[in-house]
Coordinates of C-alpha atoms and ligand atoms in Angstrom, one line a residue:
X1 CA 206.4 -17.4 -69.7
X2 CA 205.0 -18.5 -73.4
X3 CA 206.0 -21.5 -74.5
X4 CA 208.6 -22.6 -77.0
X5 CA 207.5 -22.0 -81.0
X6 CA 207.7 -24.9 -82.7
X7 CA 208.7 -24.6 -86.2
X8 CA 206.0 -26.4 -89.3
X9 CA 206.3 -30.1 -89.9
X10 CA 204.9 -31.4 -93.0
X11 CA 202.5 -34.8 -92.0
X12 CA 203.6 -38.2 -92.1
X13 CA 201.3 -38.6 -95.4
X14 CA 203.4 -35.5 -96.9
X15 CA 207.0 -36.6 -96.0
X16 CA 207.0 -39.9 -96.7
X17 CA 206.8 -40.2 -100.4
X18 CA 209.8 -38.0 -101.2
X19 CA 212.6 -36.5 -100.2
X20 CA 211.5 -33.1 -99.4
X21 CA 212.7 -31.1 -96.1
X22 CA 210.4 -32.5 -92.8
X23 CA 210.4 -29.3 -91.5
X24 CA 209.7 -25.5 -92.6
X25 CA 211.4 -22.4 -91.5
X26 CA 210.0 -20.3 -89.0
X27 CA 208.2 -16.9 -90.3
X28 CA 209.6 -13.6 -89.2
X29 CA 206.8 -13.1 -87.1
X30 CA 207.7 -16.4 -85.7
X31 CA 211.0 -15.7 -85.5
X32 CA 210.3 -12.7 -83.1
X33 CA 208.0 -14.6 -80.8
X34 CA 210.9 -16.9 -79.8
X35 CA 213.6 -14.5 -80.0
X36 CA 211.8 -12.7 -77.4
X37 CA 211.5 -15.2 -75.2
X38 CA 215.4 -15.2 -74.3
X39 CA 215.8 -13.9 -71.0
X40 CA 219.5 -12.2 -72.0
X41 CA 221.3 -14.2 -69.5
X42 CA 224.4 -12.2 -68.5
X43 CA 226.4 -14.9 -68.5
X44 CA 224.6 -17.4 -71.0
X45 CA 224.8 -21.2 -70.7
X46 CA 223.6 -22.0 -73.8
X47 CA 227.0 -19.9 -75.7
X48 CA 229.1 -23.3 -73.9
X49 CA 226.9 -25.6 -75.1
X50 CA 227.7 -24.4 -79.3
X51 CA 231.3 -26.5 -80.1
X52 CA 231.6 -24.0 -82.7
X53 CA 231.5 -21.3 -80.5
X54 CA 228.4 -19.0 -81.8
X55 CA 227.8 -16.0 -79.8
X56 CA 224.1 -17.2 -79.1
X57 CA 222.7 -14.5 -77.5
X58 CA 223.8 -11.8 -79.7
X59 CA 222.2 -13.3 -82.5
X60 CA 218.8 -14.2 -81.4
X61 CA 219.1 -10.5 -80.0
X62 CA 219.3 -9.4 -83.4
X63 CA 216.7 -11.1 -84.3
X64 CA 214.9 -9.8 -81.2
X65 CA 215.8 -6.1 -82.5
X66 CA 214.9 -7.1 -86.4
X67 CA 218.9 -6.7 -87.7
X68 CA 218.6 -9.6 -89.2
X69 CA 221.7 -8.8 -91.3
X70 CA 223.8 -8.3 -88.0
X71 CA 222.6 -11.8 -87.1
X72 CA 223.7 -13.5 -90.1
X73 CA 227.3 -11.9 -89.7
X74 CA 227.3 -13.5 -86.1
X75 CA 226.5 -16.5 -87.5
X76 CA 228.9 -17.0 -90.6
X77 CA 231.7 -15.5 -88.7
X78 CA 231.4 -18.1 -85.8
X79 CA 230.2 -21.5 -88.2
X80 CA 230.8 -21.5 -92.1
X81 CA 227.8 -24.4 -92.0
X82 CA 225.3 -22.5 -89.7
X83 CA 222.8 -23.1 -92.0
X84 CA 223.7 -27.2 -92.3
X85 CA 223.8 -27.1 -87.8
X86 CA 220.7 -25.6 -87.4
X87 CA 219.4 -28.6 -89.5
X88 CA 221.5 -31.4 -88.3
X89 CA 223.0 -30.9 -84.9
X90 CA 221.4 -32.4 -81.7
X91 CA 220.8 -29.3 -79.9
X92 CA 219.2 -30.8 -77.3
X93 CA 222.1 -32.2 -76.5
X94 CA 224.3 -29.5 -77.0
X95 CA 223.2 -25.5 -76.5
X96 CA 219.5 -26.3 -76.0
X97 CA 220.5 -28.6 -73.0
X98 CA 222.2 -25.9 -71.2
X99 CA 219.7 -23.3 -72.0
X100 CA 217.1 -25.7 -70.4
X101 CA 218.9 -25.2 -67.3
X102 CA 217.5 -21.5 -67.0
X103 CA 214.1 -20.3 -64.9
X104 CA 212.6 -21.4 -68.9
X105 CA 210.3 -24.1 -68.7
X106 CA 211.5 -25.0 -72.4
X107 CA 214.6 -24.0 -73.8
X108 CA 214.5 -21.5 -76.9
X109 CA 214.2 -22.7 -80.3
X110 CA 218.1 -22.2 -81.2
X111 CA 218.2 -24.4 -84.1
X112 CA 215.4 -22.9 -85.7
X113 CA 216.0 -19.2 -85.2
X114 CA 219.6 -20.2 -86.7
X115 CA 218.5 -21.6 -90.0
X116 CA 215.2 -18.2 -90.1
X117 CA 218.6 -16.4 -90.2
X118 CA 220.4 -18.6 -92.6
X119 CA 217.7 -18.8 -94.7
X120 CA 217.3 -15.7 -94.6
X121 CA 220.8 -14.8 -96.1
X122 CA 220.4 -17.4 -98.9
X123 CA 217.3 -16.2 -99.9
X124 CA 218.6 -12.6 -100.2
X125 CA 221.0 -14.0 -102.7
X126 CA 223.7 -13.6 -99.4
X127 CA 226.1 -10.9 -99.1
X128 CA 229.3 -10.4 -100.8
X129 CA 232.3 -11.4 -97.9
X130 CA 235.5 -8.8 -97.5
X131 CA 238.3 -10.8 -98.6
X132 CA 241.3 -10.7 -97.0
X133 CA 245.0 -10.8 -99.4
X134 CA 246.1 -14.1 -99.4
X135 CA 250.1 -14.3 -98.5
X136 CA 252.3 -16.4 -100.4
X137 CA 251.9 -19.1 -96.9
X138 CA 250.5 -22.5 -98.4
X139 CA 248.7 -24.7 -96.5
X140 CA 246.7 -28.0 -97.6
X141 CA 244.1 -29.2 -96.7
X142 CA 242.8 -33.0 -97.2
X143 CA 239.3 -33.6 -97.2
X144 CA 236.6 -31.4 -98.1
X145 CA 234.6 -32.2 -95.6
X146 CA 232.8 -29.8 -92.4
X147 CA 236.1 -30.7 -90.7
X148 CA 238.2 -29.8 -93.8
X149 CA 236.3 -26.7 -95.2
X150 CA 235.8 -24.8 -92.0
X151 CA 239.6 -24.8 -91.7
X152 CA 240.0 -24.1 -95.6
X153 CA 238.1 -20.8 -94.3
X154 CA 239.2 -19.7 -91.0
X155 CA 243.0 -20.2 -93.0
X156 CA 241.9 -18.4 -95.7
X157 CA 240.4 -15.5 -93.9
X158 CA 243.6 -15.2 -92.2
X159 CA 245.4 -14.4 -95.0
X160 CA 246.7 -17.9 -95.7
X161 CA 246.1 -19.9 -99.3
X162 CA 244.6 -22.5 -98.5
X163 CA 244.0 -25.7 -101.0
X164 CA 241.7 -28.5 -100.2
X165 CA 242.2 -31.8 -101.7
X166 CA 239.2 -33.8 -102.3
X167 CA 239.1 -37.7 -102.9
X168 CA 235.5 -37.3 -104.5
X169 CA 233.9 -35.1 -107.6
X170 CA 232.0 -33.3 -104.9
X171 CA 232.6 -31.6 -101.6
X172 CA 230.9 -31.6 -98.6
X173 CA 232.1 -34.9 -97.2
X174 CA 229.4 -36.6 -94.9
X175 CA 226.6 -33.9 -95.8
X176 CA 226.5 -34.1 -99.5
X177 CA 227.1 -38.0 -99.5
X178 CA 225.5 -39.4 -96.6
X179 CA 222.7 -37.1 -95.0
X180 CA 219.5 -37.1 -96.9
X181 CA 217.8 -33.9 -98.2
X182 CA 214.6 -34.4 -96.0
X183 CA 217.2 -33.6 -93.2
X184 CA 219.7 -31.4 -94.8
X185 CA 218.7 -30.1 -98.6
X186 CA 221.7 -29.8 -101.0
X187 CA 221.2 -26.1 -101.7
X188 CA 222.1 -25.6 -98.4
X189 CA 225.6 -27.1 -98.0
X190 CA 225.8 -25.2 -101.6
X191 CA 225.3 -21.9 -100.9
X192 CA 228.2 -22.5 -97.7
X193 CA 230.7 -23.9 -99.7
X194 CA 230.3 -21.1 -102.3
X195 CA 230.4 -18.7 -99.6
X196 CA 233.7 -20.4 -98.3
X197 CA 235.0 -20.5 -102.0
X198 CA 234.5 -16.7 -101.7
X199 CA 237.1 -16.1 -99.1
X200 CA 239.6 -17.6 -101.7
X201 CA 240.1 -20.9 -100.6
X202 CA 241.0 -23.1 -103.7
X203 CA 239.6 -26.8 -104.2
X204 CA 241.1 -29.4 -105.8
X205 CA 238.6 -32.2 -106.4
X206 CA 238.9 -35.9 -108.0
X207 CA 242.2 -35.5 -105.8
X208 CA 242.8 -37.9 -102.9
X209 CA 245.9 -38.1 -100.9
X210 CA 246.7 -41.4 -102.4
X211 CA 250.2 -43.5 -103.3
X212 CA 250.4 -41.1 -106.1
X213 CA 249.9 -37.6 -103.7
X214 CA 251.6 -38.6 -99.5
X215 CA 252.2 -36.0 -97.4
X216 CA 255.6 -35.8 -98.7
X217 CA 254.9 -34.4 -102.4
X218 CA 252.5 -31.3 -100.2
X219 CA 255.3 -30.5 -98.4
X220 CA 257.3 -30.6 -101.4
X221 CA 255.3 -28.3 -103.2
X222 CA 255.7 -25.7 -100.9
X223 CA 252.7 -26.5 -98.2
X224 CA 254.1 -25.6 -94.9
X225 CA 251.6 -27.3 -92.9
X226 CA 248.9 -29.9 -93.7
X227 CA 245.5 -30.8 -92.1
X228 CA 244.1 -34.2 -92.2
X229 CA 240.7 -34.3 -92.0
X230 CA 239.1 -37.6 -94.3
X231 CA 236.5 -38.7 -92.0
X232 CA 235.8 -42.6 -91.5
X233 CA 235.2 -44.2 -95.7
X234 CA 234.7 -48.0 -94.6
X235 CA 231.6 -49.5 -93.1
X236 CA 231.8 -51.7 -90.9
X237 CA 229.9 -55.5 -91.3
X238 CA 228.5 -57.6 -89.2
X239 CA 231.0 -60.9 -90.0
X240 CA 227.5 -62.7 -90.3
X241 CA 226.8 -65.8 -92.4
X242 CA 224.8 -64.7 -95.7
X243 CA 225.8 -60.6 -95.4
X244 CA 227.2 -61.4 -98.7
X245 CA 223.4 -62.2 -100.3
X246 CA 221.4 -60.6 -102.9
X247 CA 219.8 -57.7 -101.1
X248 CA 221.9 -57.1 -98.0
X249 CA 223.6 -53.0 -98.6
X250 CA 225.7 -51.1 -96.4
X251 CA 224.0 -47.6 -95.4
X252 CA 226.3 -45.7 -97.2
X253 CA 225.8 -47.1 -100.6
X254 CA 221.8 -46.6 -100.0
X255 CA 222.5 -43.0 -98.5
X256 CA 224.9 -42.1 -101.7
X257 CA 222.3 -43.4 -103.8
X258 CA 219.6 -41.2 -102.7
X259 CA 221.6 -38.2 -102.1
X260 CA 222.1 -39.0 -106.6
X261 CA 225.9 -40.4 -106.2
X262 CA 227.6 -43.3 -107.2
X263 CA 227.2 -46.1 -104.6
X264 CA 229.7 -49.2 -104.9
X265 CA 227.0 -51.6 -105.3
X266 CA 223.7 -50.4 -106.7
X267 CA 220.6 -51.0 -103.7
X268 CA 217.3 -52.2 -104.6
X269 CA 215.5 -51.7 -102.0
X270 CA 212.7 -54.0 -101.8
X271 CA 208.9 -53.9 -99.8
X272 CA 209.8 -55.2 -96.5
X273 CA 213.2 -54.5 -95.2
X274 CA 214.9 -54.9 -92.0
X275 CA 217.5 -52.1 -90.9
X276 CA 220.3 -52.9 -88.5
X277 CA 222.0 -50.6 -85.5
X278 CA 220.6 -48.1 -83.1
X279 CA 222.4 -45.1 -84.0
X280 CA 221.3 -42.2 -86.2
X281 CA 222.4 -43.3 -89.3
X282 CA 220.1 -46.0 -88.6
X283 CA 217.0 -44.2 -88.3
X284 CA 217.6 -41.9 -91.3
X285 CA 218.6 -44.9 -93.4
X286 CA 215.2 -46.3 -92.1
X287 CA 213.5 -43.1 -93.1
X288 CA 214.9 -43.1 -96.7
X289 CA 214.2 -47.1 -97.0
X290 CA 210.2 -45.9 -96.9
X291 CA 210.4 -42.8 -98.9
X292 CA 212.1 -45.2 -101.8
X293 CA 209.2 -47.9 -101.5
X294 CA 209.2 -49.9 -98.9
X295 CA 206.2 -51.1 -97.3
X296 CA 207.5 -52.3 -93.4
X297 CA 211.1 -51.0 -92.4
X298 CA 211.9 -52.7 -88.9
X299 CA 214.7 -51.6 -87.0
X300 CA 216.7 -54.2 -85.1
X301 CA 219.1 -53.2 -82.5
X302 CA 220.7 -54.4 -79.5
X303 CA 219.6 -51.6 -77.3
X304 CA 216.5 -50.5 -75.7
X305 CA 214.9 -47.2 -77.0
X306 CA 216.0 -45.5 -74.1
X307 CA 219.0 -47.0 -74.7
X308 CA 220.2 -46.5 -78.3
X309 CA 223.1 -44.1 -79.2
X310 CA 220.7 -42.7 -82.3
X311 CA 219.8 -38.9 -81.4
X312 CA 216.1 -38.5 -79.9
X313 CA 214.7 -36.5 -82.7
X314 CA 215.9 -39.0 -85.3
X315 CA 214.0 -41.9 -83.1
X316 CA 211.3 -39.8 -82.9
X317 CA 210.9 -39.0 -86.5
X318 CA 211.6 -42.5 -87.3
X319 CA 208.8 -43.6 -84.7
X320 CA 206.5 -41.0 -86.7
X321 CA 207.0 -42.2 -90.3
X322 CA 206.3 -45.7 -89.0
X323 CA 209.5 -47.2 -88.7
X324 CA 209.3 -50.4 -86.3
X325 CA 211.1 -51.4 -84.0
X326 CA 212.6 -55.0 -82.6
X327 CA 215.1 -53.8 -79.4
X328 CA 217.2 -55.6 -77.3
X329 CA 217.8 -57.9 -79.9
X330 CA 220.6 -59.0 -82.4
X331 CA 220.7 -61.0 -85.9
X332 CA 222.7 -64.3 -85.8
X333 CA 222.6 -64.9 -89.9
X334 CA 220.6 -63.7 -93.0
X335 CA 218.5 -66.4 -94.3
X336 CA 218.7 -67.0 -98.3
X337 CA 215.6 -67.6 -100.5
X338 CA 216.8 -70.9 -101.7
X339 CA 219.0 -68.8 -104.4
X340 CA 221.1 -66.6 -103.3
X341 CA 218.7 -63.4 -102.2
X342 CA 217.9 -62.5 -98.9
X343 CA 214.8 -63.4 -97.5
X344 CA 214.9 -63.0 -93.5
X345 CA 217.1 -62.3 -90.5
X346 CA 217.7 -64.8 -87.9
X347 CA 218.4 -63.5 -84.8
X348 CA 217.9 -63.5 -80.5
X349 CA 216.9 -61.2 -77.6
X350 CA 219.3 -59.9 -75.7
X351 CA 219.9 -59.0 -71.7
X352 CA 222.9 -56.5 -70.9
X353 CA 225.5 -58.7 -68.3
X354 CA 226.7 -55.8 -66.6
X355 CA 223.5 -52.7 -66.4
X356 CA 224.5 -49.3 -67.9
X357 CA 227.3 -50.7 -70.4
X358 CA 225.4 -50.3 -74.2
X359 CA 228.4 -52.3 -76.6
X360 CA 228.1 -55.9 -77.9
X361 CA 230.3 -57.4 -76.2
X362 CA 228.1 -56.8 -72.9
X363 CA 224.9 -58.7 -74.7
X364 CA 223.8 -61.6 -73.7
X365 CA 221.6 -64.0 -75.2
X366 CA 218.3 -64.7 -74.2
X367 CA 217.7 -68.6 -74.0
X368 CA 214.8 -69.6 -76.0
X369 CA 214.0 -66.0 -77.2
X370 CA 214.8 -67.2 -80.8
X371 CA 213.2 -65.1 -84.1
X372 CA 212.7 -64.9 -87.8
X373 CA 212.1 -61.7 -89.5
X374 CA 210.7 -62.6 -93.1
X375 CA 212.3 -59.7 -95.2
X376 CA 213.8 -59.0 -98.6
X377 CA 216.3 -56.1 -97.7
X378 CA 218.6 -55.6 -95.2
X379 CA 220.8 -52.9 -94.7
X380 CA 223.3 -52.4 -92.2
X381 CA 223.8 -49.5 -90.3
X382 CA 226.4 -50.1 -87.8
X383 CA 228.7 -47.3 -88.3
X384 CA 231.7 -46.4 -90.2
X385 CA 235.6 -46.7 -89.8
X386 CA 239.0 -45.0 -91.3
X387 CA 239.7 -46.8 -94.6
X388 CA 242.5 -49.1 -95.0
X389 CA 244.0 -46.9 -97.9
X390 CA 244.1 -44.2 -95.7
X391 CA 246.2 -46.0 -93.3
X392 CA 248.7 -46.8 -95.9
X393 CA 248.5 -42.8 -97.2
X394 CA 249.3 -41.7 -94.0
X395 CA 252.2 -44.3 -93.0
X396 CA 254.3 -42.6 -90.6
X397 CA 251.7 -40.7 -88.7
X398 CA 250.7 -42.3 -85.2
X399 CA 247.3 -44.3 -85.4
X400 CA 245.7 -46.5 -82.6
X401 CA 245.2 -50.2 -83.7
X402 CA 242.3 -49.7 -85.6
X403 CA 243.8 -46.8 -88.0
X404 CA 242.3 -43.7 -86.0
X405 CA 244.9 -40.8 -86.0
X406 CA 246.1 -39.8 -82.6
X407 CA 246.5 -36.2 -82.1
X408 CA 247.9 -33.9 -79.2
X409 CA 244.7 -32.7 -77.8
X410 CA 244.9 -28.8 -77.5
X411 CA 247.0 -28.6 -80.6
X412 CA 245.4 -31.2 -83.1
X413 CA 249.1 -31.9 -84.7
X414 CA 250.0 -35.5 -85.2
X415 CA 252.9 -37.3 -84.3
X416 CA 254.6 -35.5 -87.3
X417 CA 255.6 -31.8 -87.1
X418 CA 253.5 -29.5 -89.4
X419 CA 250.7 -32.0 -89.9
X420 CA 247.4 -31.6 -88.0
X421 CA 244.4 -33.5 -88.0
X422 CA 240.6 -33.4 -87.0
X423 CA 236.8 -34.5 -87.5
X424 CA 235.5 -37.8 -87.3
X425 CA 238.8 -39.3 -88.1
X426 CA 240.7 -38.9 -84.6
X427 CA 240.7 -41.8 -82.1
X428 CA 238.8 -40.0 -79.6
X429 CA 236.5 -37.3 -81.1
X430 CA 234.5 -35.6 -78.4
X431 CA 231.5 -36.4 -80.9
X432 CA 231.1 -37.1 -84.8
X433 CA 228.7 -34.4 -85.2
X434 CA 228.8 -31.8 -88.2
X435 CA 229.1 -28.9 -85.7
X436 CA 232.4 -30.5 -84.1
X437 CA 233.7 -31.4 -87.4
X438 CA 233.7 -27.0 -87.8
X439 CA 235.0 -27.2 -84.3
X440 CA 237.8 -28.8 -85.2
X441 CA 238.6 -27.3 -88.2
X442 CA 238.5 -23.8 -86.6
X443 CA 241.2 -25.5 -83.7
X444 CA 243.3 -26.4 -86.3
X445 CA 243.4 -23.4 -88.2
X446 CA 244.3 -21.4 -85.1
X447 CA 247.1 -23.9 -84.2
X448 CA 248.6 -24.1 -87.7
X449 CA 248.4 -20.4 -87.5
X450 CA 250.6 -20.5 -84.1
X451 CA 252.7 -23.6 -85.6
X452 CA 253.7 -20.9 -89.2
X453 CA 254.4 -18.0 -86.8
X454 CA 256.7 -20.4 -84.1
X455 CA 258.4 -21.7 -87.0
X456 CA 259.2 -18.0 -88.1
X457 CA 261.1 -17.1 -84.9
Ligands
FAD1 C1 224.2 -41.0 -92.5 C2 224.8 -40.0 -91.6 C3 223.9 -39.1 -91.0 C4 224.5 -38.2 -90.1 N1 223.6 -37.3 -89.5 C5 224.2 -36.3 -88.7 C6 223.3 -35.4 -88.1 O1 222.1 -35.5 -88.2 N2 223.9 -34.4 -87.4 C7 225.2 -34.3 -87.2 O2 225.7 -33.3 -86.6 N3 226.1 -35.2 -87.8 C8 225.6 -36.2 -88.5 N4 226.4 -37.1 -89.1 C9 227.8 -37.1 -88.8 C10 228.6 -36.0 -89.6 O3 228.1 -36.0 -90.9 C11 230.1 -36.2 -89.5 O4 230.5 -36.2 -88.1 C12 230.9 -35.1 -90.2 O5 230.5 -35.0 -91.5 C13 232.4 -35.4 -90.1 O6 233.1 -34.5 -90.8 P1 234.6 -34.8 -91.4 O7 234.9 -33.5 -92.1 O8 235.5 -35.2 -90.3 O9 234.4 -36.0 -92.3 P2 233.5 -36.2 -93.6 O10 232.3 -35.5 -93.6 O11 233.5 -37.7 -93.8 O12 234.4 -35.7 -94.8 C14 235.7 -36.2 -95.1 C15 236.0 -35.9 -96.6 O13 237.3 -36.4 -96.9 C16 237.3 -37.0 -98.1 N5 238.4 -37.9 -98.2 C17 238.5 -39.2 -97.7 N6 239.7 -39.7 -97.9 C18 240.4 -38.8 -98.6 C19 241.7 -38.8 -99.2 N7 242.6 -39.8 -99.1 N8 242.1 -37.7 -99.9 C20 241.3 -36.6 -100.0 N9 240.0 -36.6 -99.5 C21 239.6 -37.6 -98.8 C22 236.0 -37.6 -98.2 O14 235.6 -37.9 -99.6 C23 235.1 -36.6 -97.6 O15 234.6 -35.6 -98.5 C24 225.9 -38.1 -89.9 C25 226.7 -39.0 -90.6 C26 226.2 -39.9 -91.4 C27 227.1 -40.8 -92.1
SF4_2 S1 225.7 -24.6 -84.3 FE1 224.5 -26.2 -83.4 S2 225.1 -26.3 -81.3 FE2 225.9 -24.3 -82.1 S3 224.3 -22.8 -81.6 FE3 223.8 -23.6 -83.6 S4 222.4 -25.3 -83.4 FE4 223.4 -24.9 -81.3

């Protein structure tokens, strides 16, 4: 059996003075190298391993067979952002994994023969959509997110109008604010929104649920059901002395900033910075940090590198571009210049107390294993959680403590009748990945739908 076709990567030289996309899609001849190399399992593993539930091996069949449009209809029907997942999702920890578990001695290229096919479509200028009659049925949705727009669709393309209400100027949620273009390019999450737009879903921007819109005035307006979907606004700090200097960001701000929004505090990102957290948002905030000037990005984070939550390819790219690393450690304060700019990061090594268990409250810290990191930015890259105002905008539905909305689990609807709720805002997502963000606006949609027709009877 041939091995896997890897897909172009520009060099280390290449990437990391801009912004550009890392890597190149496949050619057609490509394309059909890999495609044949599927062995047409009967029954095929890698199908469970897609949350969005693409048929797999009836697309890289088509390409197999060169009906490349066929493919593309596969594709869109199953994922409105097929083109953004075969970028961004972590397939080898999703259908990749299970296609692994095949006689293959490497799994097929999934994510790349997606986006050939994606690419493909956007480059042909894509193909005009059969719309379907919208019925006088209103539904809303809030956030125009993955999570938010893949319902907007799946509603729309079953006859519903469908509105989505969006807090920001832009669309797109997490992939137009917060994943750079060297992993995801803009033109991409475009061209799938405008293909969404196309099915007759309407968009309300500059227009957050907020004290002036709740979740009464929808209904009031004539929405019959509403589906929550605004994703996790607030980072979260470190509680650290000095995280209030000159120089220490948030990644969000320095991810809005690059991806040309507004960020709430403008970064300057200096020669030598130091990035904290483990996680992927880590590694592509420490990717970006070099490609706007920095000389020495050093990551610190609690866990080992076989340890940290961050997906492999990001640590890898990371590793690549020359990001180092400190592991097993943690800062104790930010150390000021003498004025009030940041110039280093205190911190300790770290032992787990109880093996296997990767969370803070596990470390311990190392006697004597003190450090200084000289440095003069730090950003913080230790995830995100559900904004306060959002609490208060949805007073009435059920959260957990820390403002995460609690759903039933087959049905997505909150603890109030009509409105539903998905994406990275739920208590207990099964990930916060874009491709389960689609997931669950598909799950929505097709409870919402149940929840119209039940109330009919
Ligand atoms: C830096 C970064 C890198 C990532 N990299 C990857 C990756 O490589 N692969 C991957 O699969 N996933 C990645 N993710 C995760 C992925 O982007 C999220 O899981 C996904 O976007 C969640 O979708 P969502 O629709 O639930 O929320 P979001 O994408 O956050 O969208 C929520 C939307 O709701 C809007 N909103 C918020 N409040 C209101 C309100 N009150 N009224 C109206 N609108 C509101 C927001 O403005 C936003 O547009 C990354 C995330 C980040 C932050
Ligand atoms: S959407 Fe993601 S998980 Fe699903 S088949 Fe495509 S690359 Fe794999």
């Amino acid at each position: 059996m041939s091995g896997r076709t890897k897909a172009t990567k520009l060099s280390r030289e290449e990437r990391v003075s801009n912004f550009d996309e890392i890597q190149k899609t496949f050619t057609p001849i490509q394309a059909t190298i890999e495609a044949s190399r599927c062995l047409m399992c009967e029954d095929p593993p890698c199908n469970k391993g897609c949350p969005a539930g693409i048929d797999i091996r009836s697309f890289v069949r088509k390409i197999r067979f060169n009906n490349l449009w066929g493919g593309v209809r596969v594709l869109r029907e199953a994922n409105a952002f097929s083109g953004a997942c075969a970028r961004v999702c972590p397939t080898d920890a999703l259908c990749e994994e299970l296609c692994r578990s095949t006689v293959l001695t490497e799994p097929i290229n999934i994510g790349a023969l997606q986006r050939f096919l994606t690419d493909f479509d956007r480059d042909q200028g894509g193909r005009a959509r059969s719309q379907v009659p919208a019925c006088d049925r209103k539904v809303a949705v809030v956030g125009g997110g993955p999570a938010g727009l893949a319902a907007a669709k799946e509603l729309a393309t079953s006859g519903y109008s469908a509105t989505v209400f969006e807090a920001l100027p832009q669309l797109g949620g997490a992939m137009t604010s917060a994943i750079p273009s060297f992993k995801l390019p803009q033109d991409v999450v475009e061209t799938e929104i405008d293909l969404i737009r196309e099915t007759g879903v309407q968009f309300k921007l500059d227009s957050p649920l907020s004290d002036g819109r709740t979740l009464d005035d929808l209904f009031d307006q004539g929405y019959e059901a509403v589906f929550v979907a605004v994703g996790l606004q607030r980072p979260f700090c470190l509680g650290l002395e000095g995280e209030d200097l000159e120089g220490v960001y948030s990644a969000v701000d320095l991810l809005a900033q690059v991806n040309g929004l507004q960020p709430s505090k403008e970064v300057k990102v200096g020669r030598n910075v130091v990035v904290i957290g483990g996680g992927s948002v880590a590694m592509t905030v420490a990717c970006s940090a070099l490609r706007v000037g920095s000389e020495r990005t050093t990551v610190v984070c609690l866990e080992a590198p076989d340890e940290m939550p961050a997906f492999a390819e990001d640590v890898e790219l990371a590793w690549e571009e020359g990001v180092e690393f400190l592991t097993r450690a943690r800062p104790l304060r930010f150390l000021n210049d003498g004025k009030s700019n940041v110039a280093g990061v205190e911190g300790v090594r770290i032992k787990w107390k109880e093996p296997g268990k990767f969370v803070p409250e596990n470390a311990l810290n190392v006697e004597g294993s003190g450090f200084t990191l000289p440095c003069d930015t730090v950003i913080v890259a230790i995830g995100q959680g559900p904004d306060d105002n959002a609490i208060k905008q949805f007073e009435g539905l059920e959260t957990n403590v820390r403002g995460y909305l609690l759903v039933d689990e087959q049905t997505l609807m909150t603890s109030r009748p009509g409105v539903f709720a998905g994406g990275d805002i739920l208590h207990n997502p099964i990930s916060r990945t874009v491709v389960q963000a689609v997931a669950y606006g598909k799950q929505a949609a097709r409870s919402i739908h149940e929840y119209l027709n039940q109330t009919d009877e």
